[in-house]
mmCIF file of C-alpha atoms and ligand atoms in Angstrom:
data_model
loop_
_atom_site.group_PDB
_atom_site.id
_atom_site.type_symbol
_atom_site.label_atom_id
_atom_site.label_comp_id
_atom_site.label_asym_id
_atom_site.label_seq_id
_atom_site.Cartn_x
_atom_site.Cartn_y
_atom_site.Cartn_z
ATOM 1 C CA UNK S 1 27.389 -44.222 30.003
ATOM 2 C CA UNK S 2 29.155 -40.857 30.019
ATOM 3 C CA UNK S 3 26.761 -38.192 28.860
ATOM 4 C CA UNK S 4 28.683 -35.623 26.869
ATOM 5 C CA UNK S 5 28.467 -31.980 27.726
ATOM 6 C CA UNK S 6 26.667 -30.001 25.984
ATOM 7 C CA UNK S 7 28.028 -26.992 24.843
ATOM 8 C CA UNK S 8 26.481 -23.337 26.378
ATOM 9 C CA UNK S 9 23.595 -22.127 24.621
ATOM 10 C CA UNK S 10 23.721 -18.274 25.308
ATOM 11 C CA UNK S 11 20.772 -16.735 26.202
ATOM 12 C CA UNK S 12 17.253 -17.175 24.941
ATOM 13 C CA UNK S 13 15.893 -14.835 22.253
ATOM 14 C CA UNK S 14 13.543 -13.383 24.664
ATOM 15 C CA UNK S 15 16.224 -12.692 26.840
ATOM 16 C CA UNK S 16 18.381 -10.985 24.132
ATOM 17 C CA UNK S 17 15.326 -8.887 23.059
ATOM 18 C CA UNK S 18 14.769 -7.411 25.709
ATOM 19 C CA UNK S 19 15.401 -3.478 25.243
ATOM 20 C CA UNK S 20 18.009 -2.340 27.070
ATOM 21 C CA UNK S 21 17.910 1.792 28.929
ATOM 22 C CA UNK S 22 19.468 4.421 27.216
ATOM 23 C CA UNK S 23 19.726 5.767 30.895
ATOM 24 C CA UNK S 24 21.606 2.955 32.192
ATOM 25 C CA UNK S 25 23.776 3.580 28.689
ATOM 26 C CA UNK S 26 24.783 7.287 29.796
ATOM 27 C CA UNK S 27 24.978 5.969 33.391
ATOM 28 C CA UNK S 28 27.778 3.534 32.413
ATOM 29 C CA UNK S 29 29.358 6.154 30.483
ATOM 30 C CA UNK S 30 29.303 8.625 33.576
ATOM 31 C CA UNK S 31 30.938 6.011 35.776
ATOM 32 C CA UNK S 32 33.957 6.132 33.654
ATOM 33 C CA UNK S 33 34.306 9.619 33.700
ATOM 34 C CA UNK S 34 36.203 11.967 36.489
ATOM 35 C CA UNK S 35 33.502 13.710 38.438
ATOM 36 C CA UNK S 36 30.987 14.316 35.740
ATOM 37 C CA UNK S 37 27.768 16.068 36.803
ATOM 38 C CA UNK S 38 24.815 13.632 37.435
ATOM 39 C CA UNK S 39 21.722 14.891 35.747
ATOM 40 C CA UNK S 40 20.205 10.983 34.420
ATOM 41 C CA UNK S 41 19.286 9.874 37.754
ATOM 42 C CA UNK S 42 16.341 8.669 38.780
ATOM 43 C CA UNK S 43 16.042 8.189 42.194
ATOM 44 C CA UNK S 44 15.564 10.542 45.091
ATOM 45 C CA UNK S 45 18.442 12.816 46.511
ATOM 46 C CA UNK S 46 17.212 12.276 50.069
ATOM 47 C CA UNK S 47 18.206 9.682 52.048
ATOM 48 C CA UNK S 48 15.369 7.241 53.686
ATOM 49 C CA UNK S 49 14.281 8.855 57.156
ATOM 50 C CA UNK S 50 15.467 7.858 60.018
ATOM 51 C CA UNK S 51 12.163 6.825 61.770
ATOM 52 C CA UNK S 52 11.521 4.474 58.803
ATOM 53 C CA UNK S 53 14.841 2.935 58.889
ATOM 54 C CA UNK S 54 14.463 2.520 63.071
ATOM 55 C CA UNK S 55 11.191 0.882 61.905
ATOM 56 C CA UNK S 56 12.820 -1.959 59.991
ATOM 57 C CA UNK S 57 15.402 -2.710 62.833
ATOM 58 C CA UNK S 58 12.985 -2.819 65.440
ATOM 59 C CA UNK S 59 11.337 -5.432 62.950
ATOM 60 C CA UNK S 60 13.954 -7.082 62.321
ATOM 61 C CA UNK S 61 14.510 -7.217 66.123
ATOM 62 C CA UNK S 62 10.715 -8.549 66.414
ATOM 63 C CA UNK S 63 11.184 -11.484 64.251
ATOM 64 C CA UNK S 64 9.707 -10.613 61.131
ATOM 65 C CA UNK S 65 12.275 -12.355 59.455
ATOM 66 C CA UNK S 66 10.191 -15.299 57.706
ATOM 67 C CA UNK S 67 7.956 -15.162 54.728
ATOM 68 C CA UNK S 68 4.767 -13.395 54.378
ATOM 69 C CA UNK S 69 1.670 -13.934 52.806
ATOM 70 C CA UNK S 70 2.399 -13.957 49.161
ATOM 71 C CA UNK S 71 -0.517 -10.265 49.111
ATOM 72 C CA UNK S 72 2.364 -9.008 51.992
ATOM 73 C CA UNK S 73 1.523 -8.002 56.031
ATOM 74 C CA UNK S 74 -2.016 -7.203 56.570
ATOM 75 C CA UNK S 75 -1.393 -4.620 58.520
ATOM 76 C CA UNK S 76 0.585 -3.016 55.565
ATOM 77 C CA UNK S 77 -2.220 -3.670 53.079
ATOM 78 C CA UNK S 78 -4.393 -2.123 55.930
ATOM 79 C CA UNK S 79 -2.144 1.264 55.893
ATOM 80 C CA UNK S 80 -2.273 1.697 52.315
ATOM 81 C CA UNK S 81 -5.940 1.213 52.364
ATOM 82 C CA UNK S 82 -6.326 3.993 54.712
ATOM 83 C CA UNK S 83 -3.599 6.343 53.007
ATOM 84 C CA UNK S 84 -6.224 6.404 49.998
ATOM 85 C CA UNK S 85 -8.851 7.449 52.194
ATOM 86 C CA UNK S 86 -6.534 9.855 53.341
ATOM 87 C CA UNK S 87 -5.589 11.226 50.532
ATOM 88 C CA UNK S 88 -8.460 10.689 48.379
ATOM 89 C CA UNK S 89 -11.011 9.660 49.971
ATOM 90 C CA UNK S 90 -11.615 6.598 48.546
ATOM 91 C CA UNK S 91 -12.806 3.396 50.203
ATOM 92 C CA UNK S 92 -10.566 0.428 49.468
ATOM 93 C CA UNK S 93 -10.638 -3.135 51.319
ATOM 94 C CA UNK S 94 -7.219 -4.023 52.359
ATOM 95 C CA UNK S 95 -7.989 -7.265 50.746
ATOM 96 C CA UNK S 96 -7.635 -5.313 47.258
ATOM 97 C CA UNK S 97 -3.851 -4.836 48.184
ATOM 98 C CA UNK S 98 -1.394 -6.673 47.046
ATOM 99 C CA UNK S 99 2.182 -5.450 48.581
ATOM 100 C CA UNK S 100 4.792 -6.538 45.689
ATOM 101 C CA UNK S 101 8.821 -6.468 45.398
ATOM 102 C CA UNK S 102 8.894 -2.099 44.258
ATOM 103 C CA UNK S 103 6.455 -0.650 42.224
ATOM 104 C CA UNK S 104 7.684 -2.918 39.225
ATOM 105 C CA UNK S 105 6.723 -5.936 40.821
ATOM 106 C CA UNK S 106 3.351 -4.634 40.578
ATOM 107 C CA UNK S 107 3.442 -3.424 36.866
ATOM 108 C CA UNK S 108 4.813 -7.238 35.734
ATOM 109 C CA UNK S 109 2.154 -9.596 37.430
ATOM 110 C CA UNK S 110 -0.826 -6.795 36.906
ATOM 111 C CA UNK S 111 0.509 -7.229 32.880
ATOM 112 C CA UNK S 112 0.625 -11.284 33.328
ATOM 113 C CA UNK S 113 -2.694 -11.133 35.678
ATOM 114 C CA UNK S 114 -3.985 -9.114 32.631
ATOM 115 C CA UNK S 115 -2.815 -10.019 29.356
ATOM 116 C CA UNK S 116 -2.246 -13.609 27.601
ATOM 117 C CA UNK S 117 0.944 -13.945 25.229
ATOM 118 C CA UNK S 118 -0.270 -12.179 21.673
ATOM 119 C CA UNK S 119 -2.643 -8.907 23.461
ATOM 120 C CA UNK S 120 -0.996 -5.751 23.138
ATOM 121 C CA UNK S 121 -0.332 -2.548 25.374
ATOM 122 C CA UNK S 122 -0.925 0.974 24.996
ATOM 123 C CA UNK S 123 2.101 2.417 25.852
ATOM 124 C CA UNK S 124 2.589 6.516 26.608
ATOM 125 C CA UNK S 125 5.242 8.128 24.051
ATOM 126 C CA UNK S 126 7.171 8.763 26.223
ATOM 127 C CA UNK S 127 7.174 6.055 28.557
ATOM 128 C CA UNK S 128 9.301 4.968 30.942
ATOM 129 C CA UNK S 129 11.217 2.422 29.034
ATOM 130 C CA UNK S 130 10.366 -0.521 31.471
ATOM 131 C CA UNK S 131 7.343 -1.182 30.590
ATOM 132 C CA UNK S 132 8.300 -1.728 27.255
ATOM 133 C CA UNK S 133 10.936 -4.460 28.397
ATOM 134 C CA UNK S 134 8.192 -5.837 30.012
ATOM 135 C CA UNK S 135 5.861 -6.560 27.167
ATOM 136 C CA UNK S 136 9.190 -7.851 25.050
ATOM 137 C CA UNK S 137 9.734 -10.477 27.793
ATOM 138 C CA UNK S 138 6.255 -11.660 28.360
ATOM 139 C CA UNK S 139 5.551 -11.672 24.533
ATOM 140 C CA UNK S 140 3.119 -9.172 24.856
ATOM 141 C CA UNK S 141 2.507 -6.356 21.331
ATOM 142 C CA UNK S 142 3.213 -2.700 21.926
ATOM 143 C CA UNK S 143 1.145 0.127 20.519
ATOM 144 C CA UNK S 144 2.423 3.624 21.861
ATOM 145 C CA UNK S 145 -0.398 6.849 22.232
ATOM 146 C CA UNK S 146 1.733 10.143 21.677
ATOM 147 C CA UNK S 147 1.598 12.281 23.863
ATOM 148 C CA UNK S 148 1.722 16.471 22.274
ATOM 149 C CA UNK S 149 5.250 17.725 22.632
ATOM 150 C CA UNK S 150 4.109 20.912 23.939
ATOM 151 C CA UNK S 151 3.053 19.686 27.632
ATOM 152 C CA UNK S 152 3.372 16.044 26.843
ATOM 153 C CA UNK S 153 -0.519 15.205 27.456
ATOM 154 C CA UNK S 154 -2.937 12.777 25.064
ATOM 155 C CA UNK S 155 -5.096 13.263 22.282
ATOM 156 C CA UNK S 156 -8.028 11.146 22.854
ATOM 157 C CA UNK S 157 -8.178 11.168 19.401
ATOM 158 C CA UNK S 158 -4.922 9.537 18.485
ATOM 159 C CA UNK S 159 -5.299 7.272 21.684
ATOM 160 C CA UNK S 160 -8.366 5.778 20.249
ATOM 161 C CA UNK S 161 -6.683 5.743 16.467
ATOM 162 C CA UNK S 162 -3.960 3.309 18.235
ATOM 163 C CA UNK S 163 -6.611 0.851 19.475
ATOM 164 C CA UNK S 164 -6.924 -2.652 17.679
ATOM 165 C CA UNK S 165 -8.644 -6.328 18.563
ATOM 166 C CA UNK S 166 -5.159 -7.168 20.189
ATOM 167 C CA UNK S 167 -5.238 -4.127 22.639
ATOM 168 C CA UNK S 168 -5.927 -5.214 26.175
ATOM 169 C CA UNK S 169 -4.605 -2.792 28.674
ATOM 170 C CA UNK S 170 -4.290 1.034 28.322
ATOM 171 C CA UNK S 171 -0.889 1.628 30.361
ATOM 172 C CA UNK S 172 -1.418 5.399 32.190
ATOM 173 C CA UNK S 173 1.264 7.222 34.092
ATOM 174 C CA UNK S 174 0.570 10.187 35.741
ATOM 175 C CA UNK S 175 1.936 11.740 37.128
ATOM 176 C CA UNK S 176 4.535 11.240 34.699
ATOM 177 C CA UNK S 177 7.967 9.933 33.650
ATOM 178 C CA UNK S 178 10.060 11.179 32.060
ATOM 179 C CA UNK S 179 7.897 14.730 31.171
ATOM 180 C CA UNK S 180 6.522 15.487 34.721
ATOM 181 C CA UNK S 181 3.465 16.061 33.097
ATOM 182 C CA UNK S 182 0.215 15.665 35.045
ATOM 183 C CA UNK S 183 -2.747 14.916 33.359
ATOM 184 C CA UNK S 184 -6.340 16.415 34.336
ATOM 185 C CA UNK S 185 -9.233 14.804 35.565
ATOM 186 C CA UNK S 186 -11.011 15.321 32.389
ATOM 187 C CA UNK S 187 -8.302 13.781 30.346
ATOM 188 C CA UNK S 188 -8.671 10.327 32.928
ATOM 189 C CA UNK S 189 -12.136 10.521 32.203
ATOM 190 C CA UNK S 190 -12.056 10.376 28.487
ATOM 191 C CA UNK S 191 -9.111 7.502 28.988
ATOM 192 C CA UNK S 192 -11.959 5.536 31.323
ATOM 193 C CA UNK S 193 -14.489 6.134 28.465
ATOM 194 C CA UNK S 194 -12.037 5.004 25.992
ATOM 195 C CA UNK S 195 -11.558 1.952 28.188
ATOM 196 C CA UNK S 196 -14.832 0.985 28.474
ATOM 197 C CA UNK S 197 -15.638 1.421 24.884
ATOM 198 C CA UNK S 198 -13.542 -1.027 23.947
ATOM 199 C CA UNK S 199 -13.194 -3.443 26.455
ATOM 200 C CA UNK S 200 -9.344 -3.241 28.265
ATOM 201 C CA UNK S 201 -7.826 -3.118 31.148
ATOM 202 C CA UNK S 202 -6.568 -0.044 32.905
ATOM 203 C CA UNK S 203 -3.265 0.525 34.127
ATOM 204 C CA UNK S 204 -2.770 3.149 36.091
ATOM 205 C CA UNK S 205 1.159 3.688 37.073
ATOM 206 C CA UNK S 206 0.556 6.478 39.872
ATOM 207 C CA UNK S 207 4.032 6.082 41.877
ATOM 208 C CA UNK S 208 4.843 10.060 41.645
ATOM 209 C CA UNK S 209 1.282 10.834 43.264
ATOM 210 C CA UNK S 210 2.847 12.481 45.938
ATOM 211 C CA UNK S 211 5.176 14.703 44.325
ATOM 212 C CA UNK S 212 2.949 16.741 42.199
ATOM 213 C CA UNK S 213 3.185 21.145 42.019
ATOM 214 C CA UNK S 214 -0.061 22.162 41.244
ATOM 215 C CA UNK S 215 -2.516 23.803 43.009
ATOM 216 C CA UNK S 216 -5.649 22.126 41.465
ATOM 217 C CA UNK S 217 -5.538 18.841 43.860
ATOM 218 C CA UNK S 218 -4.516 15.125 42.392
ATOM 219 C CA UNK S 219 -6.766 12.748 41.367
ATOM 220 C CA UNK S 220 -5.745 9.419 41.101
ATOM 221 C CA UNK S 221 -7.689 6.760 38.802
ATOM 222 C CA UNK S 222 -9.442 4.993 41.823
ATOM 223 C CA UNK S 223 -11.662 8.146 42.502
ATOM 224 C CA UNK S 224 -12.438 8.508 38.848
ATOM 225 C CA UNK S 225 -13.019 5.228 37.993
ATOM 226 C CA UNK S 226 -15.307 4.646 41.443
ATOM 227 C CA UNK S 227 -18.370 3.306 39.696
ATOM 228 C CA UNK S 228 -16.490 1.245 37.587
ATOM 229 C CA UNK S 229 -13.546 -0.197 39.474
ATOM 230 C CA UNK S 230 -12.979 -3.834 37.600
ATOM 231 C CA UNK S 231 -11.495 -3.113 34.601
ATOM 232 C CA UNK S 232 -8.784 -0.725 36.975
ATOM 233 C CA UNK S 233 -5.203 -1.734 38.498
ATOM 234 C CA UNK S 234 -3.648 1.249 40.414
ATOM 235 C CA UNK S 235 -0.038 1.125 40.741
ATOM 236 C CA UNK S 236 2.264 2.547 43.625
ATOM 237 C CA UNK S 237 5.475 2.279 45.161
ATOM 238 C CA UNK S 238 7.369 4.033 48.075
ATOM 239 C CA UNK S 239 10.795 4.390 45.777
ATOM 240 C CA UNK S 240 9.979 7.760 45.121
ATOM 241 C CA UNK S 241 7.690 9.202 48.060
ATOM 242 C CA UNK S 242 9.528 8.149 50.724
ATOM 243 C CA UNK S 243 13.154 8.053 49.349
ATOM 244 C CA UNK S 244 13.136 4.062 50.112
ATOM 245 C CA UNK S 245 14.310 2.782 46.216
ATOM 246 C CA UNK S 246 16.436 0.365 47.642
ATOM 247 C CA UNK S 247 14.248 -1.426 50.093
ATOM 248 C CA UNK S 248 11.911 -2.640 47.371
ATOM 249 C CA UNK S 249 8.095 -2.134 48.293
ATOM 250 C CA UNK S 250 5.226 -1.116 45.972
ATOM 251 C CA UNK S 251 1.597 -2.206 45.572
ATOM 252 C CA UNK S 252 -0.982 -2.813 43.444
ATOM 253 C CA UNK S 253 -4.691 -2.172 43.913
ATOM 254 C CA UNK S 254 -6.884 -4.467 42.146
ATOM 255 C CA UNK S 255 -10.507 -5.422 41.812
ATOM 256 C CA UNK S 256 -11.316 -8.138 44.456
ATOM 257 C CA UNK S 257 -10.530 -11.221 42.421
ATOM 258 C CA UNK S 258 -7.611 -9.990 40.668
ATOM 259 C CA UNK S 259 -5.818 -9.424 43.851
ATOM 260 C CA UNK S 260 -5.963 -13.025 44.466
ATOM 261 C CA UNK S 261 -4.546 -13.807 41.122
ATOM 262 C CA UNK S 262 -2.043 -10.962 41.804
ATOM 263 C CA UNK S 263 -0.850 -12.856 45.245
ATOM 264 C CA UNK S 264 -0.408 -16.093 43.175
ATOM 265 C CA UNK S 265 1.208 -14.725 41.063
ATOM 266 C CA UNK S 266 3.620 -13.535 43.295
ATOM 267 C CA UNK S 267 4.350 -17.266 44.520
ATOM 268 C CA UNK S 268 6.259 -17.736 41.158
ATOM 269 C CA UNK S 269 8.509 -14.524 41.210
ATOM 270 C CA UNK S 270 9.320 -13.328 44.935
ATOM 271 C CA UNK S 271 6.444 -14.975 47.430
ATOM 272 C CA UNK S 272 6.628 -11.683 48.638
ATOM 273 C CA UNK S 273 8.125 -8.531 49.720
ATOM 274 C CA UNK S 274 10.871 -8.650 51.884
ATOM 275 C CA UNK S 275 9.299 -8.663 55.690
ATOM 276 C CA UNK S 276 11.119 -6.465 57.479
ATOM 277 C CA UNK S 277 10.977 -3.785 54.303
ATOM 278 C CA UNK S 278 7.738 -4.215 54.341
ATOM 279 C CA UNK S 279 7.582 -3.276 58.428
ATOM 280 C CA UNK S 280 9.577 -0.268 56.873
ATOM 281 C CA UNK S 281 6.537 0.799 54.483
ATOM 282 C CA UNK S 282 4.152 0.843 57.083
ATOM 283 C CA UNK S 283 6.265 2.765 59.784
ATOM 284 C CA UNK S 284 6.662 5.638 56.840
ATOM 285 C CA UNK S 285 2.686 5.403 56.171
ATOM 286 C CA UNK S 286 1.699 5.592 59.843
ATOM 287 C CA UNK S 287 4.637 8.392 60.808
ATOM 288 C CA UNK S 288 4.581 11.960 60.298
ATOM 289 C CA UNK S 289 3.669 12.859 56.719
ATOM 290 C CA UNK S 290 6.131 16.047 56.799
ATOM 291 C CA UNK S 291 8.847 14.625 55.284
ATOM 292 C CA UNK S 292 6.958 14.253 52.104
ATOM 293 C CA UNK S 293 6.505 17.777 52.251
ATOM 294 C CA UNK S 294 9.976 18.763 52.342
ATOM 295 C CA UNK S 295 10.700 16.600 50.134
ATOM 296 C CA UNK S 296 8.647 17.540 47.462
ATOM 297 C CA UNK S 297 8.849 21.480 48.511
ATOM 298 C CA UNK S 298 12.264 20.648 47.664
ATOM 299 C CA UNK S 299 11.599 19.308 44.144
ATOM 300 C CA UNK S 300 9.782 22.752 43.543
ATOM 301 C CA UNK S 301 12.467 24.831 44.590
ATOM 302 C CA UNK S 302 14.669 23.138 42.259
ATOM 303 C CA UNK S 303 12.010 23.115 39.497
ATOM 304 C CA UNK S 304 11.436 26.824 39.720
ATOM 305 C CA UNK S 305 14.945 27.592 39.867
ATOM 306 C CA UNK S 306 15.667 25.359 36.750
ATOM 307 C CA UNK S 307 12.552 26.994 34.719
ATOM 308 C CA UNK S 308 14.507 30.930 35.535
ATOM 309 C CA UNK S 309 17.910 29.545 34.657
ATOM 310 C CA UNK S 310 16.348 28.341 31.475
ATOM 311 C CA UNK S 311 14.929 31.278 30.847
ATOM 312 C CA UNK S 312 18.000 33.055 31.253
ATOM 313 C CA UNK S 313 19.955 31.459 29.111
ATOM 314 C CA UNK S 314 17.393 31.089 26.118
ATOM 315 C CA UNK S 315 16.598 27.152 26.969
ATOM 316 C CA UNK S 316 13.117 25.671 25.964
ATOM 317 C CA UNK S 317 12.300 23.331 28.509
ATOM 318 C CA UNK S 318 8.327 21.954 29.506
ATOM 319 C CA UNK S 319 7.923 22.827 32.711
ATOM 320 C CA UNK S 320 6.602 19.874 34.512
ATOM 321 C CA UNK S 321 3.784 19.700 36.831
ATOM 322 C CA UNK S 322 4.886 16.590 38.884
ATOM 323 C CA UNK S 323 7.905 14.244 39.533
ATOM 324 C CA UNK S 324 11.611 15.410 39.485
ATOM 325 C CA UNK S 325 12.095 15.061 35.824
ATOM 326 C CA UNK S 326 12.180 17.978 33.582
ATOM 327 C CA UNK S 327 12.229 17.811 29.719
ATOM 328 C CA UNK S 328 15.090 20.221 27.724
ATOM 329 C CA UNK S 329 14.483 21.059 24.148
ATOM 330 C CA UNK S 330 16.938 20.067 22.264
ATOM 331 C CA UNK S 331 15.332 20.041 18.502
ATOM 332 C CA UNK S 332 17.656 22.669 17.284
ATOM 333 C CA UNK S 333 20.748 20.810 17.595
ATOM 334 C CA UNK S 334 19.780 18.091 14.729
ATOM 335 C CA UNK S 335 21.471 15.519 16.302
ATOM 336 C CA UNK S 336 19.662 12.508 17.569
ATOM 337 C CA UNK S 337 19.128 12.461 21.220
ATOM 338 C CA UNK S 338 21.246 9.368 22.120
ATOM 339 C CA UNK S 339 24.388 11.338 20.527
ATOM 340 C CA UNK S 340 23.374 14.493 21.981
ATOM 341 C CA UNK S 341 23.825 12.877 25.789
ATOM 342 C CA UNK S 342 27.214 11.103 24.349
ATOM 343 C CA UNK S 343 28.868 14.293 22.987
ATOM 344 C CA UNK S 344 27.120 16.147 25.945
ATOM 345 C CA UNK S 345 28.811 13.988 28.234
ATOM 346 C CA UNK S 346 32.238 13.903 26.306
ATOM 347 C CA UNK S 347 32.528 17.695 26.173
ATOM 348 C CA UNK S 348 30.907 19.100 28.969
ATOM 349 C CA UNK S 349 30.789 16.339 31.419
ATOM 350 C CA UNK S 350 27.084 16.302 32.103
ATOM 351 C CA UNK S 351 24.990 13.041 31.973
ATOM 352 C CA UNK S 352 21.449 13.332 30.838
ATOM 353 C CA UNK S 353 18.973 10.929 30.140
ATOM 354 C CA UNK S 354 18.449 10.679 26.355
ATOM 355 C CA UNK S 355 14.869 11.287 25.063
ATOM 356 C CA UNK S 356 14.532 8.210 22.449
ATOM 357 C CA UNK S 357 15.237 5.556 25.133
ATOM 358 C CA UNK S 358 11.225 7.261 26.309
ATOM 359 C CA UNK S 359 9.859 6.227 23.072
ATOM 360 C CA UNK S 360 9.858 7.876 19.324
ATOM 361 C CA UNK S 361 8.470 10.904 20.599
ATOM 362 C CA UNK S 362 10.989 11.449 23.608
ATOM 363 C CA UNK S 363 13.619 12.094 20.287
ATOM 364 C CA UNK S 364 14.545 15.766 20.282
ATOM 365 C CA UNK S 365 14.400 15.873 23.828
ATOM 366 C CA UNK S 366 16.836 15.084 26.859
ATOM 367 C CA UNK S 367 15.824 14.524 30.530
ATOM 368 C CA UNK S 368 16.852 15.656 33.496
ATOM 369 C CA UNK S 369 16.450 15.357 37.028
ATOM 370 C CA UNK S 370 16.024 17.259 39.119
ATOM 371 C CA UNK S 371 17.186 14.750 42.396
ATOM 372 C CA UNK S 372 20.570 16.508 42.053
ATOM 373 C CA UNK S 373 22.175 19.717 43.944
ATOM 374 C CA UNK S 374 20.553 23.405 42.803
ATOM 375 C CA UNK S 375 24.533 24.160 42.257
ATOM 376 C CA UNK S 376 24.964 20.783 39.739
ATOM 377 C CA UNK S 377 21.295 22.349 38.196
ATOM 378 C CA UNK S 378 22.575 25.740 37.385
ATOM 379 C CA UNK S 379 25.897 24.327 36.054
ATOM 380 C CA UNK S 380 24.756 21.645 34.182
ATOM 381 C CA UNK S 381 21.910 23.704 32.500
ATOM 382 C CA UNK S 382 24.801 25.953 31.460
ATOM 383 C CA UNK S 383 26.705 23.278 30.050
ATOM 384 C CA UNK S 384 23.966 21.911 27.824
ATOM 385 C CA UNK S 385 23.079 25.234 26.869
ATOM 386 C CA UNK S 386 26.891 25.547 25.271
ATOM 387 C CA UNK S 387 26.601 22.160 23.983
ATOM 388 C CA UNK S 388 23.324 23.130 22.335
ATOM 389 C CA UNK S 389 24.627 26.141 20.546
ATOM 390 C CA UNK S 390 28.266 25.049 19.455
ATOM 391 C CA UNK S 391 26.398 21.597 17.994
ATOM 392 C CA UNK S 392 23.616 23.761 16.156
ATOM 393 C CA UNK S 393 25.982 25.970 14.796
ATOM 394 C CA UNK S 394 27.982 23.107 13.274
ATOM 395 C CA UNK S 395 24.664 22.356 11.306
HETATM 396 C C1 PLP J 401 7.057 5.593 36.151
HETATM 397 C C2 PLP J 401 7.728 4.625 36.828
HETATM 398 N N1 PLP J 401 6.697 3.397 37.289
HETATM 399 C C3 PLP J 401 7.437 2.753 38.310
HETATM 400 C C4 PLP J 401 8.847 2.582 38.489
HETATM 401 C C5 PLP J 401 8.887 1.532 39.589
HETATM 402 O O1 PLP J 401 9.570 2.163 40.904
HETATM 403 P P1 PLP J 401 10.195 1.162 42.077
HETATM 404 O O2 PLP J 401 10.127 -0.148 41.393
HETATM 405 O O3 PLP J 401 11.375 1.725 41.988
HETATM 406 O O4 PLP J 401 8.733 1.030 42.750
HETATM 407 C C6 PLP J 401 9.278 3.793 38.053
HETATM 408 C C7 PLP J 401 10.922 3.836 38.467
HETATM 409 O O5 PLP J 401 11.747 4.823 38.548
HETATM 410 C C8 PLP J 401 9.458 4.720 37.864
HETATM 411 O O6 PLP J 401 9.364 5.924 37.095
#
């Protein structure tokens, strides 16, 4: 008997329901414009340092061309554990580390390990849109705790007000994308207390931890939760610190039992991160860290230049304490941020990330990226200011 071909049914509701990033929308439009100033980008403006690339070439020649253990190479996990001792004085075991295909895979597997469908995740507002994409795919509810638009830090009472019986995980991202805010130790402690009180997991996304400009040393959540590590997963990545976005290496640091779960979960997705890229990441940790300082100082210089330029223009920006992003206040235009970003691209040829893509609290802002040249940043800010003035005069 001949089986009749079933007509294609199209993508699932789940796939269709995944929210799309407004940054991508602007990026796609920017690609159609001749020579726009690109301030929407979310990746370092530096090439991967040469010695890391050489480490990868050597790894390929040495035969690191096969699957690795699900949790990654033990030598890489050991180097990561040493990093935490070097930077934060915390003692973690290599067995707690699971290497993943970028920080995003560490977040995805962590969320699966910590939740069941129907649970809810408490996200900062505004935040990196990919968390919400994952929640949609995993059948997780999203609750949002507002970050105050003056400095983009949370008010603990407002975080608590969002918690209900479904809440399972509190996501903390500091230094934060898109705001550049760095949460002080006291806030982190209060968030931990809340998590303890309501028995929540904490997912601390620290992928920008080496891009901090404050004089007070950055505190990892591993330090803050040293006495109660069982509810905390810290996620990190090589993407931002070592300009390695394309290599796709990140990791999760988990309580020991959970690391076994995460490693098993990886079998279903990627099995393990790319072996060659893992060796490149190991080279990054073992080599000189001067490049990290150099990149950070470049971002700091660009940030300081933007603060001065914005002040000269009378443009309101929120001073970032870390990352390579800066929020620009466009509330006086009374245009939704998405329309503003599109209008700015069309009339001034400047691409920026619209604030609404990061959550309701991002509305009224656009995000610019310091991963651009000083010249582009200066000209970009001048054009943003001109467009803002024009659009507020039209009100
Ligand atoms: C806040 C935040 N977390 C995690 C990531 C994940 O980065 P990757 O998957 O490249 O390691 C990013 C990337 O932009 C980010 O901004």
